[in-house]
Amino acid sequence: MIHLTESAATHIRNYITNRGKGEGIRVGVKTSGCSGLAYVLEFVDNIDQHDQIFENFGVKIFIDPKSLVYINGLEMDYVKNGLNEGFEFNNPNKKGECGCGESFTV
């Protein structure tokens, strides 16, 4: 299960509306950084038959089976803090992260 906060869902929904197309977003992981894994976000225009699909606040989240193992239970929030804004990931599977916070390990 993947959870979006209302703030994250609103941000994603606005981007899809402005983009003019899209089924939702894909959340996944890739090998990267000094800790091993990094989050990947992309718009979904074509649904893969193997994707797991979750929906929060009217936004569809697509996860490929390989990534779901690492991010099952993930909560995504969208926060604005001063001039900075972006997604924050609360992953219950994370065991550690690199010093810059760009990658994590499970």
PDB file of N, CA and C in Angstrom, residues 8 18 31 52-53 58 61 63 80 82-83 90-91 94:
ATOM      1  N   ALA A   8       0.134  16.165  -1.093  1.00  0.00           N
ATOM      2  CA  ALA A   8       0.812  15.504  -2.215  1.00  0.00           C
ATOM      3  C   ALA A   8      -0.174  15.224  -3.344  1.00  0.00           C
ATOM      4  N   ASN A  18      -2.522  20.501 -15.483  1.00  0.00           N
ATOM      5  CA  ASN A  18      -1.750  21.457 -16.288  1.00  0.00           C
ATOM      6  C   ASN A  18      -1.081  20.777 -17.479  1.00  0.00           C
ATOM      7  N   THR A  31      18.637   1.983  -8.684  1.00  0.00           N
ATOM      8  CA  THR A  31      19.936   1.915  -8.038  1.00  0.00           C
ATOM      9  C   THR A  31      20.635   3.243  -8.274  1.00  0.00           C
ATOM     10  N   GLN A  52       0.931  -2.404  -9.825  1.00  0.00           N
ATOM     11  CA  GLN A  52      -0.015  -2.348  -8.722  1.00  0.00           C
ATOM     12  C   GLN A  52      -0.553  -0.922  -8.722  1.00  0.00           C
ATOM     13  N   ILE A  53      -1.847  -0.756  -8.538  1.00  0.00           N
ATOM     14  CA  ILE A  53      -2.446   0.572  -8.589  1.00  0.00           C
ATOM     15  C   ILE A  53      -3.103   0.875  -7.250  1.00  0.00           C
ATOM     16  N   GLY A  58      -8.262  10.689  -5.037  1.00  0.00           N
ATOM     17  CA  GLY A  58      -8.540  10.773  -6.468  1.00  0.00           C
ATOM     18  C   GLY A  58      -7.333  10.708  -7.373  1.00  0.00           C
ATOM     19  N   ILE A  61      -1.728   5.969  -8.132  1.00  0.00           N
ATOM     20  CA  ILE A  61      -0.296   5.747  -7.962  1.00  0.00           C
ATOM     21  C   ILE A  61       0.005   4.363  -8.522  1.00  0.00           C
ATOM     22  N   ILE A  63       2.775   1.333  -9.207  1.00  0.00           N
ATOM     23  CA  ILE A  63       4.032   0.793  -8.682  1.00  0.00           C
ATOM     24  C   ILE A  63       4.344  -0.502  -9.421  1.00  0.00           C
ATOM     25  N   LYS A  80       6.125  22.573   1.714  1.00  0.00           N
ATOM     26  CA  LYS A  80       6.768  23.841   1.385  1.00  0.00           C
ATOM     27  C   LYS A  80       7.377  24.358   2.674  1.00  0.00           C
ATOM     28  N   GLY A  82       9.751  27.511   3.546  1.00  0.00           N
ATOM     29  CA  GLY A  82      10.482  28.685   3.067  1.00  0.00           C
ATOM     30  C   GLY A  82      10.493  28.695   1.555  1.00  0.00           C
ATOM     31  N   LEU A  83      11.693  28.798   0.971  1.00  0.00           N
ATOM     32  CA  LEU A  83      11.827  28.787  -0.480  1.00  0.00           C
ATOM     33  C   LEU A  83      11.889  27.380  -1.054  1.00  0.00           C
ATOM     34  N   ASN A  90       8.247   9.007   3.544  1.00  0.00           N
ATOM     35  CA  ASN A  90       8.345   8.311   4.822  1.00  0.00           C
ATOM     36  C   ASN A  90       8.185   6.826   4.513  1.00  0.00           C
ATOM     37  N   ASN A  91       9.323   6.136   4.463  1.00  0.00           N
ATOM     38  CA  ASN A  91       9.349   4.735   4.056  1.00  0.00           C
ATOM     39  C   ASN A  91       9.650   3.850   5.262  1.00  0.00           C
ATOM     40  N   LYS A  94      12.897   1.664   5.099  1.00  0.00           N
ATOM     41  CA  LYS A  94      14.224   2.292   5.038  1.00  0.00           C
ATOM     42  C   LYS A  94      15.007   1.989   6.310  1.00  0.00           C
TER      43      LYS A  94
END
